[in-house]
Coordinates of N, CA, C and O in Angstrom, one line a residue:
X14 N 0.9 -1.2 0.0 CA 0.0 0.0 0.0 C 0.9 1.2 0.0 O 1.9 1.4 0.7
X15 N 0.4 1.9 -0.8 CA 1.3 3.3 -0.9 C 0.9 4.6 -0.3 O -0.1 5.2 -0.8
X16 N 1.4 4.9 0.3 CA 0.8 6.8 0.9 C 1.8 7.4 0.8 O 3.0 7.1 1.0
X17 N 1.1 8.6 0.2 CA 2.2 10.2 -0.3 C 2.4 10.5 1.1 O 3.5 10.0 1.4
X18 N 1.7 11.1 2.2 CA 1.3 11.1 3.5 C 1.1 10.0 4.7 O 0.2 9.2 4.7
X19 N 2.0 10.0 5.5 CA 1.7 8.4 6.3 C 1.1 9.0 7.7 O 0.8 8.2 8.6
X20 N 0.9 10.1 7.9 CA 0.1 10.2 8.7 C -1.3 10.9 8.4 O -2.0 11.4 9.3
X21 N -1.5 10.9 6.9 CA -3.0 11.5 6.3 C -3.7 10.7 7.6 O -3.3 9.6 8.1
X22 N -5.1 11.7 8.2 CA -6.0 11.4 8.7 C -7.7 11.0 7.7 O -8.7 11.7 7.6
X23 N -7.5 9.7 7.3 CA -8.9 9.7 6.1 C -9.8 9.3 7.3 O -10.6 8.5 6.9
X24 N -10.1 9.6 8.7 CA -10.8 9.9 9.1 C -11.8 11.8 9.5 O -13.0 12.1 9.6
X25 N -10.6 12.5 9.6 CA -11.3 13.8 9.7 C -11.4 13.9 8.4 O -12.6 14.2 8.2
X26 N -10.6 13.7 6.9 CA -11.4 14.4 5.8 C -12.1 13.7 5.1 O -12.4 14.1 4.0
X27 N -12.8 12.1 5.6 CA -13.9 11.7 5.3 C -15.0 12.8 5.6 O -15.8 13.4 4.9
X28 N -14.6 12.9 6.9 CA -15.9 14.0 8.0 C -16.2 15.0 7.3 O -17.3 15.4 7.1
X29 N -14.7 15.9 6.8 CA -15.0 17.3 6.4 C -15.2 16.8 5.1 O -15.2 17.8 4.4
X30 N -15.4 15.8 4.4 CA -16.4 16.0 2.8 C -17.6 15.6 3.0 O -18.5 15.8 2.2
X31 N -17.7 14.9 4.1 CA -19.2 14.3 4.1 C -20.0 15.9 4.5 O -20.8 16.5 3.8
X32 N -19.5 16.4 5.7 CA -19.9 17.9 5.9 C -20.5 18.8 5.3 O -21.6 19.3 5.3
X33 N -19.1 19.0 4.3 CA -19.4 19.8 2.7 C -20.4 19.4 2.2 O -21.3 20.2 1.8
X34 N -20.6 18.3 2.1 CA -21.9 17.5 0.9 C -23.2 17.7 1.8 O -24.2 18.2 1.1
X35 N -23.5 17.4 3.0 CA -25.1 17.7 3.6 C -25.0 19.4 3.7 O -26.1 19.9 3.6
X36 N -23.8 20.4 4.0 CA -23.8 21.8 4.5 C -24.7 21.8 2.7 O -25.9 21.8 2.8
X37 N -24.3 21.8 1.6 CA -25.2 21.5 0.1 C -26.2 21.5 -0.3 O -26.7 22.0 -1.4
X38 N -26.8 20.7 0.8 CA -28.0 20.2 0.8 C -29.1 20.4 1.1 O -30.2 19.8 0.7
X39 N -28.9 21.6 2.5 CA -29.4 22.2 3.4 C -30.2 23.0 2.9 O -31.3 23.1 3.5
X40 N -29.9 23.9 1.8 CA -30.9 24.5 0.7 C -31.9 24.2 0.4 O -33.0 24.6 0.8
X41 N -31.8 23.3 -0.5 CA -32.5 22.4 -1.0 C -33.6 21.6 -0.4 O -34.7 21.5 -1.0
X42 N -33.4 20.7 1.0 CA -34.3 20.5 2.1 C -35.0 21.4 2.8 O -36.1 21.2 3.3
X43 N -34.4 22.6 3.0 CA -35.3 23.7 3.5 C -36.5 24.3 2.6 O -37.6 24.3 3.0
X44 N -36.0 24.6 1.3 CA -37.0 25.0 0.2 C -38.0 24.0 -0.1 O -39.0 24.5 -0.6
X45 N -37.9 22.6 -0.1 CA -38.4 21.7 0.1 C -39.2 21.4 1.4 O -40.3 20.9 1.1
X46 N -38.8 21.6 2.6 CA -40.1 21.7 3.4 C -40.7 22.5 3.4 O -41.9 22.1 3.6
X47 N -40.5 24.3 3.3 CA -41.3 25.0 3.1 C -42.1 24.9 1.8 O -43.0 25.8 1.6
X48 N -42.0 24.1 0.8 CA -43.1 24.5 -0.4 C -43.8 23.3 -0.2 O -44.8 23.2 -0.9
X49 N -43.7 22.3 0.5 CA -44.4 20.8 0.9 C -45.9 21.7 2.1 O -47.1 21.7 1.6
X50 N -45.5 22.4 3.6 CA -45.6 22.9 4.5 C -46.8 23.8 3.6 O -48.0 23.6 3.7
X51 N -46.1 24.7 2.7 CA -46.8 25.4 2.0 C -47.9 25.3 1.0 O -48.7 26.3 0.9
X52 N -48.1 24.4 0.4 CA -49.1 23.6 -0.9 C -49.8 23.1 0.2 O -50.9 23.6 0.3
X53 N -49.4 22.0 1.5 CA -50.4 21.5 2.5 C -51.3 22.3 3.1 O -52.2 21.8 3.7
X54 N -51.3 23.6 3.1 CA -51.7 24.4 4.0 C -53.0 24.7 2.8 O -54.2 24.3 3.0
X55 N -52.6 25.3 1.7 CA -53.7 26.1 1.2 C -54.3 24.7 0.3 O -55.0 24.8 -0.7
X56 N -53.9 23.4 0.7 CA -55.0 22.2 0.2 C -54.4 22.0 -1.3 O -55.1 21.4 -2.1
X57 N -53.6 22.4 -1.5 CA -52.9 22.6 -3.3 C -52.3 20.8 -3.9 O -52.1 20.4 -5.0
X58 N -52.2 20.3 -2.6 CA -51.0 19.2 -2.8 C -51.4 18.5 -4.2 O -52.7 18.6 -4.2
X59 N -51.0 18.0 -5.1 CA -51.7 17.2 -6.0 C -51.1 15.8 -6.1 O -49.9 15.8 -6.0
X60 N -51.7 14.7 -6.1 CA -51.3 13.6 -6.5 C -51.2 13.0 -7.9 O -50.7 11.9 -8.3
X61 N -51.7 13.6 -8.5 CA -51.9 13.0 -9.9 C -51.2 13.9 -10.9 O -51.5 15.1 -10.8
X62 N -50.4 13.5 -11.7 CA -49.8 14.5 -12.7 C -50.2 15.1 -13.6 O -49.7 16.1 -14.1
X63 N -51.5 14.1 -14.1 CA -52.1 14.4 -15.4 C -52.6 15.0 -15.5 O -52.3 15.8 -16.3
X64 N -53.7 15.3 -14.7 CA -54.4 16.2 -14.8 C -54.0 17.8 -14.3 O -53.3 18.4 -13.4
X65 N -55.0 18.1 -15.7 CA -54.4 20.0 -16.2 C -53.0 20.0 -16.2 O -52.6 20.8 -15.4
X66 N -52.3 19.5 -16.8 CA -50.7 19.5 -16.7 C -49.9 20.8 -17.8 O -50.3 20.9 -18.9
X67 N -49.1 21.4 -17.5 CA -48.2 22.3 -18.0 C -47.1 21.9 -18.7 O -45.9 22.2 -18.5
X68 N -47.5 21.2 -19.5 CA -46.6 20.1 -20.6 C -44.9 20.8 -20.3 O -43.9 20.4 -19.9
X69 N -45.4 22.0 -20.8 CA -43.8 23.0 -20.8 C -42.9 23.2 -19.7 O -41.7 23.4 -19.9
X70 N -43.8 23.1 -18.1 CA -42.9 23.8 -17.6 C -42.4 21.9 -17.2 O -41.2 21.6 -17.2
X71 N -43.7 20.8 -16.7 CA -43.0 19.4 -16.6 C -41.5 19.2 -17.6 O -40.4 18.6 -17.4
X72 N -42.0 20.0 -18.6 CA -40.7 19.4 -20.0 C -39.5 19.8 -19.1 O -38.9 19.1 -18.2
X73 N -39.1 21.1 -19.6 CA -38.2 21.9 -18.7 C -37.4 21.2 -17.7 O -36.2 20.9 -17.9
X74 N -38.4 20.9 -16.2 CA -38.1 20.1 -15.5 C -38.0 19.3 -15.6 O -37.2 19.1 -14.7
X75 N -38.2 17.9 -16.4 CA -37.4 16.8 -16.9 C -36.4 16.2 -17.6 O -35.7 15.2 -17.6
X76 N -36.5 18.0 -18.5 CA -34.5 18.3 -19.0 C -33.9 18.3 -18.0 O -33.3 17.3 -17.8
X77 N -33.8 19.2 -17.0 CA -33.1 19.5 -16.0 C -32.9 17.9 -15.2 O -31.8 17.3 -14.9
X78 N -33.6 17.7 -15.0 CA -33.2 16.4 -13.7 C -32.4 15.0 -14.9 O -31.5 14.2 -14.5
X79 N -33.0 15.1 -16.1 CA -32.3 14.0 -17.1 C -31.0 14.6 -16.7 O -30.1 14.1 -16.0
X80 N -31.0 16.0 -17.5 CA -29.1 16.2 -17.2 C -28.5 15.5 -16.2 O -27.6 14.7 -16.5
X81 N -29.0 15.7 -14.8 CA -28.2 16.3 -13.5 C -28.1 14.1 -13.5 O -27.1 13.6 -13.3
X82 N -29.0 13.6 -13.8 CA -28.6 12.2 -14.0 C -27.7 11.7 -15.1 O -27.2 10.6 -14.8
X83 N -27.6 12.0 -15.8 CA -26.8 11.9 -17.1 C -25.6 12.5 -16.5 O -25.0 11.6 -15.8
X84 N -25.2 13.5 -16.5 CA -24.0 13.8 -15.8 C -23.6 13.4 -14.8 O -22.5 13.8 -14.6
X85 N -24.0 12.5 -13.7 CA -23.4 12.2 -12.7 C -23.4 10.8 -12.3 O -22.7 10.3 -11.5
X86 N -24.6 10.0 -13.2 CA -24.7 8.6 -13.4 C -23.8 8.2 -14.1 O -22.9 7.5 -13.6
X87 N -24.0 8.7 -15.3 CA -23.1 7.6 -16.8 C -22.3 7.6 -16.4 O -21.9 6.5 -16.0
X88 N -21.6 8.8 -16.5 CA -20.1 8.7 -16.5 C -19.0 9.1 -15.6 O -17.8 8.9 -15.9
X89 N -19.3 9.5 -14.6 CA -19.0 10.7 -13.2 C -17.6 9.2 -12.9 O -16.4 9.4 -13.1
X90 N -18.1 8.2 -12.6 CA -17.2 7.4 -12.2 C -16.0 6.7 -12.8 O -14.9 6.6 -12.3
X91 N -16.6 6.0 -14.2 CA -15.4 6.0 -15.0 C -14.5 6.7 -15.4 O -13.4 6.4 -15.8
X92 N -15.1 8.5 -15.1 CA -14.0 9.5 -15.7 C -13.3 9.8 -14.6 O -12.2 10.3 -14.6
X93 N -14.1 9.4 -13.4 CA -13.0 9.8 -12.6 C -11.6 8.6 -12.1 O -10.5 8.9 -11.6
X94 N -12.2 7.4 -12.4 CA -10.8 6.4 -11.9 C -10.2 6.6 -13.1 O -9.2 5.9 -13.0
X95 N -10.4 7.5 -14.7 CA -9.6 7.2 -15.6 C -8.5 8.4 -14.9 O -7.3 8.2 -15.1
X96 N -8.8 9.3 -14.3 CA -8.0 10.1 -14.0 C -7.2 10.1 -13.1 O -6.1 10.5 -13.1
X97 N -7.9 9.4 -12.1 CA -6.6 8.6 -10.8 C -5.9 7.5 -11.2 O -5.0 7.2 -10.5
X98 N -6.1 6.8 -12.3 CA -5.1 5.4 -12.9 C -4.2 6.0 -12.5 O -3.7 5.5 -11.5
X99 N -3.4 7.3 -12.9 CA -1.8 7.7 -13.1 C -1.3 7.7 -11.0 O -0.3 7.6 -10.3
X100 N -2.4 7.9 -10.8 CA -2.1 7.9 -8.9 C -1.9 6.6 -7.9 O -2.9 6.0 -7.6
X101 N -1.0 6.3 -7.6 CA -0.7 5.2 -6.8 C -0.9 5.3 -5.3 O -1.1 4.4 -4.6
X102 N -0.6 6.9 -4.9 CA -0.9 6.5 -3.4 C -2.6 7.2 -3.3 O -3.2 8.1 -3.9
X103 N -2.8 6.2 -2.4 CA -4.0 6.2 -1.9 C -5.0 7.4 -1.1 O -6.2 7.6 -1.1
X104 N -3.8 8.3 -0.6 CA -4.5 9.4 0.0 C -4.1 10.2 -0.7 O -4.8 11.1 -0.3
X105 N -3.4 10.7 -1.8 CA -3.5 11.7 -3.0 C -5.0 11.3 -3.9 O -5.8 12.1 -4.3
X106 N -5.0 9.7 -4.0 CA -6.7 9.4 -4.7 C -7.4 10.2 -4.2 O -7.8 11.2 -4.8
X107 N -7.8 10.0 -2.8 CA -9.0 10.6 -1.7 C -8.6 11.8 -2.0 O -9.6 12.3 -2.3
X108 N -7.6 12.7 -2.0 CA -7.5 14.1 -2.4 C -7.9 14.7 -3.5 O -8.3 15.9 -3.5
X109 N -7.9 14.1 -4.6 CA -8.0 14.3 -5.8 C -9.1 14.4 -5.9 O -9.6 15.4 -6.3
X110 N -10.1 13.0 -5.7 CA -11.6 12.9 -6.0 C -12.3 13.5 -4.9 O -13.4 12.9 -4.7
X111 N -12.0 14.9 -3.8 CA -12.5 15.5 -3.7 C -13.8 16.3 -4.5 O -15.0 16.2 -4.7
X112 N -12.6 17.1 -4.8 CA -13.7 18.0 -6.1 C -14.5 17.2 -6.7 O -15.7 17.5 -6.6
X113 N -14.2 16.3 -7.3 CA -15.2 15.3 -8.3 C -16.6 15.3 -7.1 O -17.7 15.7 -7.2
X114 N -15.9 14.7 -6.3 CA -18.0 14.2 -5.1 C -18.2 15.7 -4.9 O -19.3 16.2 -5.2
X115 N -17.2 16.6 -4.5 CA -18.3 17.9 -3.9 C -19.1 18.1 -5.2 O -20.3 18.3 -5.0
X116 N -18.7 18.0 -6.3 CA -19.0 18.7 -8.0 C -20.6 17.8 -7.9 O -21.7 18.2 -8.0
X117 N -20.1 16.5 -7.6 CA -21.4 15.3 -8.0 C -22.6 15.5 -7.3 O -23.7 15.3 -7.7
X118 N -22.5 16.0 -6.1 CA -22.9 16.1 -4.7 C -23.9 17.7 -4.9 O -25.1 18.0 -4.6
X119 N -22.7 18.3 -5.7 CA -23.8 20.0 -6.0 C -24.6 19.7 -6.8 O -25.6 20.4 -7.0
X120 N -24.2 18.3 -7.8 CA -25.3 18.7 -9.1 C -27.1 17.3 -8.0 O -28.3 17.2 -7.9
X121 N -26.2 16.9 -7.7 CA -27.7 16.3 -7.3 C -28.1 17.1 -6.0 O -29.1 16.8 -5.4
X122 N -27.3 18.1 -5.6 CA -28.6 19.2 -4.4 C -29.2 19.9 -5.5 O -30.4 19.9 -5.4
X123 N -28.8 20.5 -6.5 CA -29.2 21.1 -7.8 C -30.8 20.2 -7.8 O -31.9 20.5 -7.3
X124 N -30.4 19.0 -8.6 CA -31.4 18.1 -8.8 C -32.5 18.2 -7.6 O -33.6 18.6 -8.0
X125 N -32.3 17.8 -5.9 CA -33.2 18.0 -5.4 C -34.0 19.5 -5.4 O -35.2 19.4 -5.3
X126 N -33.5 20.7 -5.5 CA -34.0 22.0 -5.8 C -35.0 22.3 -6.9 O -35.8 23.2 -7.2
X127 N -34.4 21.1 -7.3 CA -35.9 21.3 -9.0 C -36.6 20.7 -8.7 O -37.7 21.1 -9.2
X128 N -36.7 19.3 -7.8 CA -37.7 18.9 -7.3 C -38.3 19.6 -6.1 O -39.5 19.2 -5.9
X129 N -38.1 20.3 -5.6 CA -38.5 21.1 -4.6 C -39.6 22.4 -5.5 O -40.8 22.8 -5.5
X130 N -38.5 22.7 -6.0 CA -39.4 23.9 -6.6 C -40.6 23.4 -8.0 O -41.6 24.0 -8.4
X131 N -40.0 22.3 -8.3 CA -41.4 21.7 -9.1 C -42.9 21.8 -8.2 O -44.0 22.2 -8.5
X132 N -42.3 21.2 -6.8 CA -43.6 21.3 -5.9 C -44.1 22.2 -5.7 O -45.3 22.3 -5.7
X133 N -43.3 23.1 -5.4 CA -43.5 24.9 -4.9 C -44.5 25.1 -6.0 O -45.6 24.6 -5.8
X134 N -44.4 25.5 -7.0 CA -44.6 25.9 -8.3 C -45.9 25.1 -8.7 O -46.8 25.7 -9.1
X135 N -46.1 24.0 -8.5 CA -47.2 23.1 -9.8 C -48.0 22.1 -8.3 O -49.0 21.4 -8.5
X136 N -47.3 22.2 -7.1 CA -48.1 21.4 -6.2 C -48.4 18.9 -6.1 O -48.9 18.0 -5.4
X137 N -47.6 19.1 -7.5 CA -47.5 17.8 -7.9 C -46.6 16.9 -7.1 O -45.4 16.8 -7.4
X138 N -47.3 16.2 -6.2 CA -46.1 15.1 -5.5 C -45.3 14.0 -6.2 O -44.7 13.1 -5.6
X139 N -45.4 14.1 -7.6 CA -44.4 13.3 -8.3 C -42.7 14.3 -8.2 O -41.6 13.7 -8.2
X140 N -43.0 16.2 -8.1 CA -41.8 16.1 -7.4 C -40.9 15.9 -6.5 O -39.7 16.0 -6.5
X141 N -42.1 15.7 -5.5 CA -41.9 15.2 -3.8 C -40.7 13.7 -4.3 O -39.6 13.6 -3.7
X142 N -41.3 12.5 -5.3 CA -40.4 11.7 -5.8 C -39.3 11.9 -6.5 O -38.5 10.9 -6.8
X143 N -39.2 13.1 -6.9 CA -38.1 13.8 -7.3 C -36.9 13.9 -7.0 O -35.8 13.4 -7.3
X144 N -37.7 14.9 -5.8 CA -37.0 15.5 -4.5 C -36.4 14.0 -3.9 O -35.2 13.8 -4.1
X145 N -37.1 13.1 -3.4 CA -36.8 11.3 -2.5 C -35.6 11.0 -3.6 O -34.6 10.5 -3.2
X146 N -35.7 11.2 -4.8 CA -34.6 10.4 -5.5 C -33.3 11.0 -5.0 O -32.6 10.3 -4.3
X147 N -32.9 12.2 -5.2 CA -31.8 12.5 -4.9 C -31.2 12.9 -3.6 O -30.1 13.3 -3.3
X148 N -32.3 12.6 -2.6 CA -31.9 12.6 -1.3 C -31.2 11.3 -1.2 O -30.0 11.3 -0.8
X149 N -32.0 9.9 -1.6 CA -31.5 8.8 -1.8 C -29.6 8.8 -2.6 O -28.5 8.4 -2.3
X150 N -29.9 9.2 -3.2 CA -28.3 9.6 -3.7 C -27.6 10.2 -3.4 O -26.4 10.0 -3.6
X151 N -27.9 11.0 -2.9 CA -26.6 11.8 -1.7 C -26.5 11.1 -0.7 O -25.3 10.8 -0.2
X152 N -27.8 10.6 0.0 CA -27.1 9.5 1.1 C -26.5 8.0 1.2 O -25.8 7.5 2.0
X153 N -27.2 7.4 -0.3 CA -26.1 6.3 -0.5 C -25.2 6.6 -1.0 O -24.3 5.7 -0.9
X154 N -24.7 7.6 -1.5 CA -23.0 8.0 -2.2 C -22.0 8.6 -0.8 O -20.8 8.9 -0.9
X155 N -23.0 8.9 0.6 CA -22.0 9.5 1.0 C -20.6 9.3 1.2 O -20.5 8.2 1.6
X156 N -19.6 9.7 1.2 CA -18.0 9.9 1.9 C -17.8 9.0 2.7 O -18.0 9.4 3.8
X157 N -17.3 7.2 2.6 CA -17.6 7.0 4.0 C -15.8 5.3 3.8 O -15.4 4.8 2.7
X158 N -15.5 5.2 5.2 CA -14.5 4.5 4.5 C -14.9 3.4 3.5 O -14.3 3.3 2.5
X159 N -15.9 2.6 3.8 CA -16.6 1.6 3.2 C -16.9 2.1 1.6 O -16.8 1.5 0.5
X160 N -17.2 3.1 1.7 CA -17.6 3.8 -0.2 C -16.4 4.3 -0.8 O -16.4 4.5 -2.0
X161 N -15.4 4.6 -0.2 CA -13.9 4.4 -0.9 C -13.7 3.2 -1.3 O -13.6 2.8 -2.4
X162 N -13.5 2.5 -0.2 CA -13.1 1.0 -0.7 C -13.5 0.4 -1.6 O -12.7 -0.2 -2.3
X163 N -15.2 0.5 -1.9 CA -15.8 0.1 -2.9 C -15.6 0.9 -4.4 O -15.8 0.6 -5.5
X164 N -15.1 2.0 -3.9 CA -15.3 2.6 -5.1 C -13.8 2.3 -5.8 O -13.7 1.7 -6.9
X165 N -12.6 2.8 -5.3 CA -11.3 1.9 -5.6 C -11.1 0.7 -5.8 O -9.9 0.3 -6.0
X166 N -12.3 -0.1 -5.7 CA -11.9 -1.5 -5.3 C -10.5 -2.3 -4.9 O -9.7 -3.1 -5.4
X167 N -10.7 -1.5 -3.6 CA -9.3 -2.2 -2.3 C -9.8 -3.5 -2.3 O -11.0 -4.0 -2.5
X168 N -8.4 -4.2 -1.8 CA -8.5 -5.5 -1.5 C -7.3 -5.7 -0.6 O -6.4 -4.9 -0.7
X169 N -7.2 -6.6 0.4 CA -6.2 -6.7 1.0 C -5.6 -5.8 2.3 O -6.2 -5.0 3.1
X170 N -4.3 -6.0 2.3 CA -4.3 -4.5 3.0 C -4.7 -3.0 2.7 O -4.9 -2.1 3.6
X171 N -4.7 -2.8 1.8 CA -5.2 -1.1 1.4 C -7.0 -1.0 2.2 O -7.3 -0.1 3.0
X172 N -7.7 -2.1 1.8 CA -9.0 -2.2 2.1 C -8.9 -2.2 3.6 O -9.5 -1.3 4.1
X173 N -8.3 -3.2 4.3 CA -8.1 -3.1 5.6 C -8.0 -1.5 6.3 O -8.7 -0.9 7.1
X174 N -6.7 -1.0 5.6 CA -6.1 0.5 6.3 C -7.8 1.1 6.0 O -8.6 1.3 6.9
X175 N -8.1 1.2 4.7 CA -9.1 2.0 4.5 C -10.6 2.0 5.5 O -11.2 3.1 5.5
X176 N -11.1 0.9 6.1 CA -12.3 0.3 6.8 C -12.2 0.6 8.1 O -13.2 0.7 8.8
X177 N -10.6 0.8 8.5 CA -9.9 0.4 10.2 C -10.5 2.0 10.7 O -10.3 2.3 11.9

């Protein structure tokens, strides 16, 4: 196992990216309970999409959230181990793919904000499911030793240091 750093702590800057990534998110969950809070009050909530639907502004918002999936599904992952291949130690990796998760991490609080504000806006709880998807994705992607390891695919000792 190789480290640039032998005394990197991948315990505190697990913490300070996991941090970064919910401090992100906090927007987006706030505007999200207030327009949930908000539609419930004045009886607006809708369950059904179909009906009287705003072809244009749903479109819109389905560009938007295709992107923010398209960009961070397809390919977010292969491009990023193509770019650490040249890196052998382990905690320059975790340094590196920084930026990449905060980058991944803004575009899906992004994503939950369009589902927030779909609700604000049109009252339709299919963006409440919106909104649930990319909460779900920020919290299964979080920063954690276990989602390094998996994501590097460690094995051996590296997996060990990485889990301990």
């Amino acid at each position: 196992m190789q480290l640039n750093d032998p005394n990197f702590n991948k315990s505190a800057f697990i913490k300070k990216l996991e941090s970064i990534i919910y401090l992100m998110f906090v927007l987006p969950l706030a505007f999200f309970g207030y327009a949930f809070l908000e539609r419930e009050a004045s009886g607006e909530l809708r369950s059904v999409f179909y009906e009287d639907p705003d072809i244009m502004f749903h479109a819109v918002m389905a560009a938007g959230i295709g992107y923010v999936l398209l960009r961070t599904l397809a390919t977010w992952k292969k491009d990023a181990l193509k770019v650490l291949k040249q890196v052998p130690e382990l905690d320059l990796k975790m340094i590196k793919l920084k930026k990449s998760i905060i980058y991944r991490n803004l575009m899906w609080s992004f994503g939950a904000a369009i589902g927030a504000f779909g609700l604000y806006e049109k009252g339709d709880m299919v963006y409440a499911l919106v909104f649930s998807l990319f909460l779900i994705l920020i919290t299964a992607n979080r920063p954690s030793p276990k989602y390094f390891s998996k994501f590097f695919g460690l094995k051996g000792e590296e997996k060990k240091w990485m889990e301990e």
